[in-house]
Short mmCIF file of C-alpha atoms in Angstrom, two decimals:
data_model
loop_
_atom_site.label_atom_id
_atom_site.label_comp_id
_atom_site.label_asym_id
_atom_site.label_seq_id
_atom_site.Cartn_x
_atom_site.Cartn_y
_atom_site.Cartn_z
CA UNK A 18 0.00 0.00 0.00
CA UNK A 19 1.30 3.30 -0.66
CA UNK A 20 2.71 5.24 1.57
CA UNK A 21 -0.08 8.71 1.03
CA UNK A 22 -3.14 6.14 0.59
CA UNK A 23 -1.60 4.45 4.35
CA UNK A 24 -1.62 7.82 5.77
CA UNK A 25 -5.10 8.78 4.30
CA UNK A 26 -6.91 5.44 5.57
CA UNK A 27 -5.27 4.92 9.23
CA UNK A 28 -3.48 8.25 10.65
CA UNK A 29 -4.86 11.71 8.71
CA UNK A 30 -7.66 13.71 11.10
CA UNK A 31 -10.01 13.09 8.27
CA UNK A 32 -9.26 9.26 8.25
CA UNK A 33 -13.22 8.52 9.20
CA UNK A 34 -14.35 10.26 6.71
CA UNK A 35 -12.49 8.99 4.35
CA UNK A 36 -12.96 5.33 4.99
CA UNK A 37 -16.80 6.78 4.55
CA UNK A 38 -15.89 7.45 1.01
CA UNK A 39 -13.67 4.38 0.41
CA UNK A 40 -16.49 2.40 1.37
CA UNK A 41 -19.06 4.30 -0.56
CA UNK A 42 -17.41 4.89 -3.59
CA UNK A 43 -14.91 1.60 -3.57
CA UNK A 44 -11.90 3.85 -4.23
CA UNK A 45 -9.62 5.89 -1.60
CA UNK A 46 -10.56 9.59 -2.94
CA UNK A 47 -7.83 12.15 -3.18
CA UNK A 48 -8.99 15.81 -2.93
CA UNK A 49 -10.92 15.70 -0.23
CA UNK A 50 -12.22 19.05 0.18
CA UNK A 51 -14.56 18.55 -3.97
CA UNK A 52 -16.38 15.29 -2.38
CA UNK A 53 -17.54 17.80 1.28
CA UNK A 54 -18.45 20.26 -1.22
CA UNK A 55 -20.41 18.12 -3.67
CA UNK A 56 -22.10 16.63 -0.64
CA UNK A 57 -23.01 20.45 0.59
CA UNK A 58 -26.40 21.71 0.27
CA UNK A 59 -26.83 25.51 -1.03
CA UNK A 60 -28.80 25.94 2.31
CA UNK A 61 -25.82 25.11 4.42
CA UNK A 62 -23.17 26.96 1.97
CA UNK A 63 -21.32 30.21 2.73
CA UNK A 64 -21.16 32.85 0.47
CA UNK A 65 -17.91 33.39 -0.76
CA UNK A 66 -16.03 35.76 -3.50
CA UNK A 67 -18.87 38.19 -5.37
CA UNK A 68 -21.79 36.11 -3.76
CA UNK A 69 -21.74 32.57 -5.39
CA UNK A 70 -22.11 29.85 -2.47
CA UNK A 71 -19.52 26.74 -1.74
CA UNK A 72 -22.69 24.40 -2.13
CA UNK A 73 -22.85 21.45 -4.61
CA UNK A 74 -24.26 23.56 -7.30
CA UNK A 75 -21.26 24.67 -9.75
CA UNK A 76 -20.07 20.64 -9.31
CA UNK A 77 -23.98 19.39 -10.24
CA UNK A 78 -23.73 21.12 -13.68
CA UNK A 79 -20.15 19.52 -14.64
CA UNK A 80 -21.04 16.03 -12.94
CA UNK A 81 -24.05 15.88 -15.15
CA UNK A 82 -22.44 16.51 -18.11
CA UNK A 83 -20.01 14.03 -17.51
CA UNK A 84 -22.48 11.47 -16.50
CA UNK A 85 -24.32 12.07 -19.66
CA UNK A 86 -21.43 11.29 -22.05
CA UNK A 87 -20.83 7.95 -20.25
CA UNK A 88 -23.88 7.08 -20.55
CA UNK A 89 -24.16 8.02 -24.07
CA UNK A 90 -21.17 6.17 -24.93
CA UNK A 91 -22.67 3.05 -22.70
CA UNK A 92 -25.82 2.83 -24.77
CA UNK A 93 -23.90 3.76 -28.04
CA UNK A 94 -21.66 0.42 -27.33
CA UNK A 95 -24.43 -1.72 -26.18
CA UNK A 96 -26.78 -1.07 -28.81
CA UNK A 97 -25.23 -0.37 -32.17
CA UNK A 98 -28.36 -1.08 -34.07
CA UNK A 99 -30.12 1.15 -32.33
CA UNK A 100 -30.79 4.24 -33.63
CA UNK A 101 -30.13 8.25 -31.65
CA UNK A 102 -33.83 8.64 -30.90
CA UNK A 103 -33.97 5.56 -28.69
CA UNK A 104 -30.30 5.97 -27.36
CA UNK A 105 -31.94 10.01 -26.23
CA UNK A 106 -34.84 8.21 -24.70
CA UNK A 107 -33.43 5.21 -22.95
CA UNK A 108 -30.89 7.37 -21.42
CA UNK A 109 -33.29 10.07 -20.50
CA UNK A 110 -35.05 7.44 -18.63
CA UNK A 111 -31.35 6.34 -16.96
CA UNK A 112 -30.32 10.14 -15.25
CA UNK A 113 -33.63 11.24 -14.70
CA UNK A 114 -34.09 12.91 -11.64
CA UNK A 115 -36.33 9.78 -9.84
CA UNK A 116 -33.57 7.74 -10.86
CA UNK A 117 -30.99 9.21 -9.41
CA UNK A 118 -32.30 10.04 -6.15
CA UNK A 119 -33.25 6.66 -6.07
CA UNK A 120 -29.82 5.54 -6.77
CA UNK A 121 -28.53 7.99 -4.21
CA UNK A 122 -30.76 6.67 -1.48
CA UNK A 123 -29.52 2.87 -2.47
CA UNK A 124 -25.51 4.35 -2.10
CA UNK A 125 -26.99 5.64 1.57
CA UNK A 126 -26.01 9.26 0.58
CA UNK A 127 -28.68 10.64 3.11
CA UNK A 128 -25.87 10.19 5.78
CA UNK A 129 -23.72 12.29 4.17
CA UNK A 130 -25.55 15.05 2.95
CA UNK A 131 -25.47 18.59 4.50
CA UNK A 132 -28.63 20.69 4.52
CA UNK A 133 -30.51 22.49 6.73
CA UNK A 134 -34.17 20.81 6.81
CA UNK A 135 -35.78 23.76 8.06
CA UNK A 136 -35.23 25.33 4.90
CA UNK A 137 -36.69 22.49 2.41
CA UNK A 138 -39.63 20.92 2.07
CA UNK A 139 -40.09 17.24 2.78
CA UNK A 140 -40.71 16.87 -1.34
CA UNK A 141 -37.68 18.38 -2.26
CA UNK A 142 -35.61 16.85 0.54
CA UNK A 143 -35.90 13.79 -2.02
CA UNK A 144 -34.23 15.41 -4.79
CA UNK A 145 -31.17 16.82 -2.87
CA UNK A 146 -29.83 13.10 -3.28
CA UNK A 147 -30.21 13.32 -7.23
CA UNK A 148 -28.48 16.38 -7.72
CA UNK A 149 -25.69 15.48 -5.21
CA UNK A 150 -25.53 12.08 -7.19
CA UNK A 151 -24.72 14.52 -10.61
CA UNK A 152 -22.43 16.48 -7.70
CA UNK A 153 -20.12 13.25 -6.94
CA UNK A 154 -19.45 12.26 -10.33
CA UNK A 155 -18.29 16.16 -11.29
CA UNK A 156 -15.79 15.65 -7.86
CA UNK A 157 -14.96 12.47 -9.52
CA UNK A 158 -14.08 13.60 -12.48
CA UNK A 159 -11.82 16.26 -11.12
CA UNK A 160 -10.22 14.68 -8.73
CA UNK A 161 -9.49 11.52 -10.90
CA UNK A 162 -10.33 12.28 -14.56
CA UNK A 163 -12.44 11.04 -17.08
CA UNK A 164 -11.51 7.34 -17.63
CA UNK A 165 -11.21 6.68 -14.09
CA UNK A 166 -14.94 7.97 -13.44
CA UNK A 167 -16.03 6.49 -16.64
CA UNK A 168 -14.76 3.22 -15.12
CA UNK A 169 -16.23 4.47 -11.59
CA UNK A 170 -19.51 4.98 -13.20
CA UNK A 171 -19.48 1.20 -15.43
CA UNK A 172 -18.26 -0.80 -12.78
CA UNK A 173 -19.62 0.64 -9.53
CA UNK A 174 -22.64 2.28 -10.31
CA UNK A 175 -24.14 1.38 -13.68
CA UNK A 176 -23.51 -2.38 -13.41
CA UNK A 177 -24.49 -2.99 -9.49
CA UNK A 178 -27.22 -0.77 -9.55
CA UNK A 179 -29.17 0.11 -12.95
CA UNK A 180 -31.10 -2.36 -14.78
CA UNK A 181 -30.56 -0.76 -18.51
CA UNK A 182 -32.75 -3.82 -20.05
CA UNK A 183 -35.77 -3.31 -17.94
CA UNK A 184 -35.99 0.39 -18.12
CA UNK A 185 -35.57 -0.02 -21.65
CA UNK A 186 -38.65 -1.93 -22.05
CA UNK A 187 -40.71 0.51 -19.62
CA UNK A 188 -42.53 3.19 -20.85
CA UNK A 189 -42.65 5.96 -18.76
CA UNK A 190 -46.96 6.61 -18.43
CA UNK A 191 -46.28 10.04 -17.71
CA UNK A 192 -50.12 11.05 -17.11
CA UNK A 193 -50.93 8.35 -14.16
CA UNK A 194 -47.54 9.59 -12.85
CA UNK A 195 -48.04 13.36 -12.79
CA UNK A 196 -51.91 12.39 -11.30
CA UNK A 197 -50.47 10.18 -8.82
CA UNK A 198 -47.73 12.87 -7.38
CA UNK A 199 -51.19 15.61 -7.57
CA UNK A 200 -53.05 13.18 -5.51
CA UNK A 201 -49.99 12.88 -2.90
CA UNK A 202 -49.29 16.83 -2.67
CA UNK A 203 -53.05 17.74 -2.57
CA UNK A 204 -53.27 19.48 -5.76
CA UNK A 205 -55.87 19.40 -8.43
CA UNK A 206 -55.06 18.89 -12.00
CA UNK A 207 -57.24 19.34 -14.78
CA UNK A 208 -56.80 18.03 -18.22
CA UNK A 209 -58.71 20.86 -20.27
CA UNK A 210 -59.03 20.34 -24.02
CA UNK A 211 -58.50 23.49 -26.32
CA UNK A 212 -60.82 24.11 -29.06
CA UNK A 213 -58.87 24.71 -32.23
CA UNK A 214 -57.96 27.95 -33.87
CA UNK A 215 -59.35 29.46 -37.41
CA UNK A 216 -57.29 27.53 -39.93
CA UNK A 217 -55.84 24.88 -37.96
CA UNK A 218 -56.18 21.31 -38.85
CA UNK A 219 -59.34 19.90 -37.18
CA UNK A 220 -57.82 16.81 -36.80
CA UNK A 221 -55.55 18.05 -34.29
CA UNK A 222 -56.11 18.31 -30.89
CA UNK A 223 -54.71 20.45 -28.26
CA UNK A 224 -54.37 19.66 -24.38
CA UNK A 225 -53.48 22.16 -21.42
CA UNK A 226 -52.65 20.73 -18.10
CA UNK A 227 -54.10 22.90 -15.22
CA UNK A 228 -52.19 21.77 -11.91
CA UNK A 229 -53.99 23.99 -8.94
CA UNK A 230 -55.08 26.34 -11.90
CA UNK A 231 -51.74 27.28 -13.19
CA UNK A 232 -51.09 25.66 -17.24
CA UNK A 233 -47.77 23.25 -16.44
CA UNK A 234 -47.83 21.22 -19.69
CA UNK A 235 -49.50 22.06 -23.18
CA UNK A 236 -49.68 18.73 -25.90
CA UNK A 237 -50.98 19.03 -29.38
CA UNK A 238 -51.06 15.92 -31.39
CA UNK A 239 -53.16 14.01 -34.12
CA UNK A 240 -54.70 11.81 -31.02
CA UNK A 241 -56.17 13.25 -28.22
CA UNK A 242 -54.52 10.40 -25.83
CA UNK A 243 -51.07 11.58 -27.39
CA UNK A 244 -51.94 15.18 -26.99
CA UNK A 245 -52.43 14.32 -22.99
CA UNK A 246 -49.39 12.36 -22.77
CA UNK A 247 -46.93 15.30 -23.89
CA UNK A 248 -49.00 17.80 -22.07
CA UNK A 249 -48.13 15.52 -18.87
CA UNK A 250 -44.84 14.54 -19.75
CA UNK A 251 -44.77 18.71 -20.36
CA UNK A 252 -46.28 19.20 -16.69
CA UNK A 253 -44.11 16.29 -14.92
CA UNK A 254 -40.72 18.09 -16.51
CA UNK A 255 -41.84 21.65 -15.30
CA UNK A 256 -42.95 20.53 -11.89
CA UNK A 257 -39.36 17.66 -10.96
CA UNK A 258 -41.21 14.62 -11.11
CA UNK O 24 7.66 10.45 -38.29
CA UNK O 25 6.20 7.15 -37.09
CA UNK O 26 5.98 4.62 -40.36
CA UNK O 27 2.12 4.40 -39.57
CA UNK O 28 1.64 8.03 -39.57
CA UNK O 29 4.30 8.30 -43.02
CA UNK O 30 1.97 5.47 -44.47
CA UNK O 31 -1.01 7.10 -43.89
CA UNK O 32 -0.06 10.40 -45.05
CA UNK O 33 2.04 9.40 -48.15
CA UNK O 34 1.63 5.40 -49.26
CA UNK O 35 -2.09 4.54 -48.00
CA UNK O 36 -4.77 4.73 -50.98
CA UNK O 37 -6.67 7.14 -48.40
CA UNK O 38 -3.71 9.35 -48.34
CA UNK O 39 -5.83 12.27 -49.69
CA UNK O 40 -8.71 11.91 -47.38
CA UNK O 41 -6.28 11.88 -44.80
CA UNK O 42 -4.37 15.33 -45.88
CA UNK O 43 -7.72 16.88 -46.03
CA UNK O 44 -9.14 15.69 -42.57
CA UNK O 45 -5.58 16.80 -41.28
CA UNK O 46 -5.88 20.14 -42.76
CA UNK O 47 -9.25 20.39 -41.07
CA UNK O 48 -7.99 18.94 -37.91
CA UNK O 49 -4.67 19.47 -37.40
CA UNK O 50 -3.95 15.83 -36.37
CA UNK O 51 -3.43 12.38 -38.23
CA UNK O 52 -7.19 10.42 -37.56
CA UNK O 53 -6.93 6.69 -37.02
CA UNK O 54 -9.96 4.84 -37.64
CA UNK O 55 -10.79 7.02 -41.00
CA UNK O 56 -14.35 4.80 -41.18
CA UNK O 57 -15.23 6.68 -38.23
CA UNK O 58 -14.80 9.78 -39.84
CA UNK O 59 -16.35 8.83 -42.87
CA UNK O 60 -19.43 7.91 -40.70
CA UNK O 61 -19.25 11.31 -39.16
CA UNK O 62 -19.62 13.41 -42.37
CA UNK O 63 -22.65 11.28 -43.96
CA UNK O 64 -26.30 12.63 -43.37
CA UNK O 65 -28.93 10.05 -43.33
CA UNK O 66 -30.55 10.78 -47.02
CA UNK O 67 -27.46 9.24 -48.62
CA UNK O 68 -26.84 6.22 -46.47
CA UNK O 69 -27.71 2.72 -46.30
CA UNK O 70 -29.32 0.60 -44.57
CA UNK O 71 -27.20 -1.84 -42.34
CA UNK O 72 -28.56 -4.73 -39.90
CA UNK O 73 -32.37 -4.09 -38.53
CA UNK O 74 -33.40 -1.08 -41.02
CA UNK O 75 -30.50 1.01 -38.96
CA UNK O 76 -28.68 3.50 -41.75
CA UNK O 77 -24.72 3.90 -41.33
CA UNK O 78 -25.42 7.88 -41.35
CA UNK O 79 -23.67 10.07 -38.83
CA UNK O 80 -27.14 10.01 -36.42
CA UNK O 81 -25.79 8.23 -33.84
CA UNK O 82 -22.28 9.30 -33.66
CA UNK O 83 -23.85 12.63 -33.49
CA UNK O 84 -25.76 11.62 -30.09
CA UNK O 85 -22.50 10.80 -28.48
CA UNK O 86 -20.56 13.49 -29.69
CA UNK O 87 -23.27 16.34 -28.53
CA UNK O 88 -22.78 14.48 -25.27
CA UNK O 89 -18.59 14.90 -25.34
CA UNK O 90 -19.00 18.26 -26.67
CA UNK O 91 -21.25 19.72 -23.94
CA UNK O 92 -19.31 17.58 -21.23
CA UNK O 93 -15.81 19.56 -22.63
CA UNK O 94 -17.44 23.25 -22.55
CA UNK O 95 -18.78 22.45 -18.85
CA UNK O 96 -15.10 21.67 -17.83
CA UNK O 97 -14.06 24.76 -19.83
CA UNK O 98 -16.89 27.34 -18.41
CA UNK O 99 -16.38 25.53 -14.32
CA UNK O 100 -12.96 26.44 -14.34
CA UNK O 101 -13.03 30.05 -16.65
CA UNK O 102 -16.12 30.85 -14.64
CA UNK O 103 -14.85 30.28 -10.63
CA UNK O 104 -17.39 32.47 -8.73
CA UNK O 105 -20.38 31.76 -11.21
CA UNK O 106 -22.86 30.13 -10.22
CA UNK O 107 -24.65 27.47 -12.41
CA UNK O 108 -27.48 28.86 -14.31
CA UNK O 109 -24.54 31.26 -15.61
CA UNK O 110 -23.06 28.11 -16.94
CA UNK O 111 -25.77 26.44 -18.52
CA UNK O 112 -27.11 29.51 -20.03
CA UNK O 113 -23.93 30.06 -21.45
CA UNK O 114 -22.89 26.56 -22.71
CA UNK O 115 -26.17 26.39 -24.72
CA UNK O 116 -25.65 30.05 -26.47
CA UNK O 117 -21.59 27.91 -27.49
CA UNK O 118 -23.18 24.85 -28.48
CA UNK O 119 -26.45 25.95 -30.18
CA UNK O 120 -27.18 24.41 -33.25
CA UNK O 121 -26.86 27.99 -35.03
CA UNK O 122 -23.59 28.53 -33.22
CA UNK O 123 -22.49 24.86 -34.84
CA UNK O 124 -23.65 25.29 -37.62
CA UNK O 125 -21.50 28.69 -38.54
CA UNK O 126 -18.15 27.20 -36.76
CA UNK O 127 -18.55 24.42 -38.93
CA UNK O 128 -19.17 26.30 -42.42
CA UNK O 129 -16.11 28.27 -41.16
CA UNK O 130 -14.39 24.98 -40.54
CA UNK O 131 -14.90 23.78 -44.19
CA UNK O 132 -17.28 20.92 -43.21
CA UNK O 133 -19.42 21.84 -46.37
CA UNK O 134 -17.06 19.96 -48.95
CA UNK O 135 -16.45 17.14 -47.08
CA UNK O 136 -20.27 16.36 -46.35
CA UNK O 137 -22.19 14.02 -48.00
CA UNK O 138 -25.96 14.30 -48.51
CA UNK O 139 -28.19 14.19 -51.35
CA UNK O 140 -29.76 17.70 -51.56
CA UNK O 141 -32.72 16.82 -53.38
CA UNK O 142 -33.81 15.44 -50.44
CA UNK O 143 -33.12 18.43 -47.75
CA UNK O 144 -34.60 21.74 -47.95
CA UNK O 145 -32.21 24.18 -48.64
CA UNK O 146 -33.27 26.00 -45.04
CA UNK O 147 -32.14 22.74 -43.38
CA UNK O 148 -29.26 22.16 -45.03
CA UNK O 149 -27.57 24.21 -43.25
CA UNK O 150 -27.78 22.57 -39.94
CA UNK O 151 -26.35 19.47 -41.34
CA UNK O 152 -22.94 21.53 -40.85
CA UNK O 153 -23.85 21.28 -36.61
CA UNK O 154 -25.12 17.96 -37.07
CA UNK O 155 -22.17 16.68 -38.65
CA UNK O 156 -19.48 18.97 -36.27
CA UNK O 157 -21.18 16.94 -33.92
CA UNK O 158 -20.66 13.88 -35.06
CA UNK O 159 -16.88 14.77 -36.01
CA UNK O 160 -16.88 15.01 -31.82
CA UNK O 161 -17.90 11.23 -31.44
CA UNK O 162 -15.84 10.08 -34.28
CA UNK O 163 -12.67 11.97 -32.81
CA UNK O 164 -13.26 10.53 -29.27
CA UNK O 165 -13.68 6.71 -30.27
CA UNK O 166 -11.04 7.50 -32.22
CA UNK O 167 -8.96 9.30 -30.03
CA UNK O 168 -10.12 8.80 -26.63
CA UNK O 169 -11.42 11.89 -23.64
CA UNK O 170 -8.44 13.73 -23.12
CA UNK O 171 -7.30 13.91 -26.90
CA UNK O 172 -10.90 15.22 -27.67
CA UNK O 173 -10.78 17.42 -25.12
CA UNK O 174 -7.33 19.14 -26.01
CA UNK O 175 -8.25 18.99 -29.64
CA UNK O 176 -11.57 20.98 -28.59
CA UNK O 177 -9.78 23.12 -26.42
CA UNK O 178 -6.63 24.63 -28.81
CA UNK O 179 -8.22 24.16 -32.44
CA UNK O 180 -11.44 25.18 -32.19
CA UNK O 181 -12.52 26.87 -28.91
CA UNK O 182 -9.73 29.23 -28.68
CA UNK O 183 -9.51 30.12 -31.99
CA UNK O 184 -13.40 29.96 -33.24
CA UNK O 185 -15.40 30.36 -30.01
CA UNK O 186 -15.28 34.11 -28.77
CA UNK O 187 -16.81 32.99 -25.29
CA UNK O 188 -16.44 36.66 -23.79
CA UNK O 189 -18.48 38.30 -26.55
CA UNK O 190 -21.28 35.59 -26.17
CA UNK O 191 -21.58 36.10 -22.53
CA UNK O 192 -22.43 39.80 -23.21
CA UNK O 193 -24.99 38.68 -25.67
CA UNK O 194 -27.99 38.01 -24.82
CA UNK O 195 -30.01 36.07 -27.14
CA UNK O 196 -33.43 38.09 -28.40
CA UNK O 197 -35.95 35.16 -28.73
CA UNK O 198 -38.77 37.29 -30.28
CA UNK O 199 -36.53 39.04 -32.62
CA UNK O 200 -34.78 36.01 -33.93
CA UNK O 201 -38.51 34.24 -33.99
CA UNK O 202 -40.35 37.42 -36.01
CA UNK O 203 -37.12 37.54 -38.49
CA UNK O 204 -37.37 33.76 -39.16
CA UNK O 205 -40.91 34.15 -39.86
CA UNK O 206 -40.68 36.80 -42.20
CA UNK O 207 -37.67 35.04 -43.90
CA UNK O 208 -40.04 31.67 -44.32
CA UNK O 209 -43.21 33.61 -44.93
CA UNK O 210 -45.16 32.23 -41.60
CA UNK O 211 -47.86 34.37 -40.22
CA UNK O 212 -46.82 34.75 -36.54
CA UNK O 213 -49.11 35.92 -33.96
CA UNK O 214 -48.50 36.67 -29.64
CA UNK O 215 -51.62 36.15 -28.15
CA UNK O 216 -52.54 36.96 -24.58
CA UNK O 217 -54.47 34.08 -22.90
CA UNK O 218 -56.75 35.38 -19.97
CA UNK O 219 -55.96 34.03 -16.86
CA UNK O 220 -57.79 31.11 -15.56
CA UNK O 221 -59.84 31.55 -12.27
CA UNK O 222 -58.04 30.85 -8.81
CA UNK O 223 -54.88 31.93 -10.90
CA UNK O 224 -52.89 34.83 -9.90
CA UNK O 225 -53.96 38.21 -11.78
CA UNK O 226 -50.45 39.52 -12.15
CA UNK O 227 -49.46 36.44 -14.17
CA UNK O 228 -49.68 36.28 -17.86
CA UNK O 229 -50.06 33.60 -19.96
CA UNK O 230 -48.65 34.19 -23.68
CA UNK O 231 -49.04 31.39 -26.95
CA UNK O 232 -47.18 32.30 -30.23
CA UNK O 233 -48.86 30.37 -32.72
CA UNK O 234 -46.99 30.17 -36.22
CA UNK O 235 -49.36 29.64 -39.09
CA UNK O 236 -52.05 28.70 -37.05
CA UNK O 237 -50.55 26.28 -35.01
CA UNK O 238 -49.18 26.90 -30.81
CA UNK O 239 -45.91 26.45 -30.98
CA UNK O 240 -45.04 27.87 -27.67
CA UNK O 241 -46.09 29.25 -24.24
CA UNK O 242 -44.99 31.05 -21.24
CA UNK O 243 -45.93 32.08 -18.46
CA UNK O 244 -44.89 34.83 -16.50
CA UNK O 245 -44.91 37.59 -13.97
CA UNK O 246 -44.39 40.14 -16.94
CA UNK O 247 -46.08 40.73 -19.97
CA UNK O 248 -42.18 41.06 -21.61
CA UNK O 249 -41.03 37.82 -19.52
CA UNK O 250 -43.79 35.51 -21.07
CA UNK O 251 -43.52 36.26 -24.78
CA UNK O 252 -39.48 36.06 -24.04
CA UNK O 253 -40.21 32.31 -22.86
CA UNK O 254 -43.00 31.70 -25.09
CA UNK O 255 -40.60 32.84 -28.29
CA UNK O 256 -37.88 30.73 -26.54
CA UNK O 257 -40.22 27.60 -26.84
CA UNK O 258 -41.08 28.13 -29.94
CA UNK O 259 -37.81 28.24 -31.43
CA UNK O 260 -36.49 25.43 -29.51
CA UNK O 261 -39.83 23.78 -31.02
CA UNK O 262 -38.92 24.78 -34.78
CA UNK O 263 -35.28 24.03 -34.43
CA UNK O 264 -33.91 27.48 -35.30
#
């Protein structure tokens, strides 16, 4: 064992917390101080230079680009009949925000989040794990680089924990998903059909989702059922579900 | 010179294809199939296995994914005490398909591109120039690998193409760009003011554009400017321009 990964395990001050990590992750991290920030919560972060908070934010937007290319270049190598509107959707359906803070909540990330629960909402307090999911892999990434979190990502993550075949074959039933999450929050939603405008094809047929009287999702396709489904899937990307 | 490299430039039967892609590139490419692949639109290739057509669709996925992966590194680290929604607003004005489209006409993509232009309007034929810059980005990364891509990205074409300072200043004029495009194509284009719904808040307001008739976008805001700003937004993320 090398000498600096010796000295980080059994004798540095931050040697729990780093065991934390090497258990989490499966690797002994290096720069410690990008893994406490991407596990830092904008409503436990200090302002620093010009206003912009040390919280997990700045590390969320490079961690999900850099989760997004592996995953592109997953599904590009495991389906190479398959063609770019498929490989958008399938891996839409992989880093969606459920997915993630599902994932998050299976790594046990809740222990090492900082936030301050006064300040978020029990609903939201679900998504924190998500976007501090997309914050790990940017600390990956620059800590380590991209093959190694590539290789993070394949091995630890993708592998052990995502079942690519199965949520290829689901179909996300975006309107029984946005009623459901109505139902649980105590909101009503109204699916309110628009009567077409002079000159427009009367085949058509336009859908507005009211959720508690505000329009979240507008759909307008040649079926009415496919005109509610984008108006949801409209209303479920607006609203975080 | 390495004999592979001296082969390639001077012996192989490719060896012009290979002085032009270096001219373009400014390095010796590898696997010259995938670059090939990379500058072929769909209306001039063929099928291969399962009705999939070797056309530069799918490299173009994973390259969009590299691409915007790269400028978030780039933007993170030029951009310190930014926060994110500075980031992301300014990666999309850099890798906008207008944006791609003009680095790649000044690239000289247009003689190496093959498409059959019978079959391609001649307003979209000039997005097959982003498409296929795109696409170059996935060939040059299977080809090449992350950190080649991302050097390559970095010295030949950000810093010399890319003005990133200028397009933070601008700020992109949805309406303007929408009611010029229209006029260019001959579309009616109408804002229309939608009254507010009851229980909803008076001092929102609710703005459609329909073009020709049909909605192609909506927003809703707490300013009459704000929602025909988001509203044009939508619609020309919805038409593509």
């Amino acid at each position: 064992m090398p000498v600096r990964r010796f000295y980080k395990l059994y004798l540095s001050p931050s040697r729990k917390y780093v065991k934390t990590l090497k258990n989490l992750l499966g690797f002994v991290p290096g720069n410690l101080s990008l893994y406490r920030l991407a596990f830092r919560h904008k409503s436990v972060a200090q302002s620093v230079k010009k206003g912009v908070k040390n919280s997990n934010e700045r590390l969320e937007f490079l961690g999900d680009a850099v989760l997004g290319s592996v995953v592109a270049e997953v599904l590009f190598k495991l389906y190479p009949y398959k063609d770019e509107g498929f490989l958008t959707e399938l891996r839409s359906k992989i880093v969606n925000r459920a997915n993630l803070n599902q994932l998050a909540r299976k790594l046990g990330f809740e222990k090492l989040i900082e936030y301050d629960n006064r300040m978020i909402s029990a609903t939201r307090q679900g998504s924190l794990l998500g976007d501090a999911f997309e914050a790990l892999v940017g600390a990956v990434y620059l800590d380590k680089g991209y093959d190694f979190t590539k290789n993070f990502l394949i091995n630890h993550i993708i592998k052990s924990h995502i079942d690519i075949h199965t949520l290829e074959q689901t179909e996300t039933n975006f309107k029984s998903k946005l009623i459901e999450w109505c139902q649980r929050h105590g909101k009503d939603i109204i699916f309110e059909h628009i009567p077409n405008q002079e000159g427009e094809s009367t085949k058509l047929f336009t859908i507005v989702v009211n959720v508690d009287g505000e329009v979240m999702g507008l759909g307008k396709e040649f079926s009415k059922k496919h005109a509610e489904k984008l108006a949801a899937e409209k209303a479920c990307e607006a609203l975080g579900i």
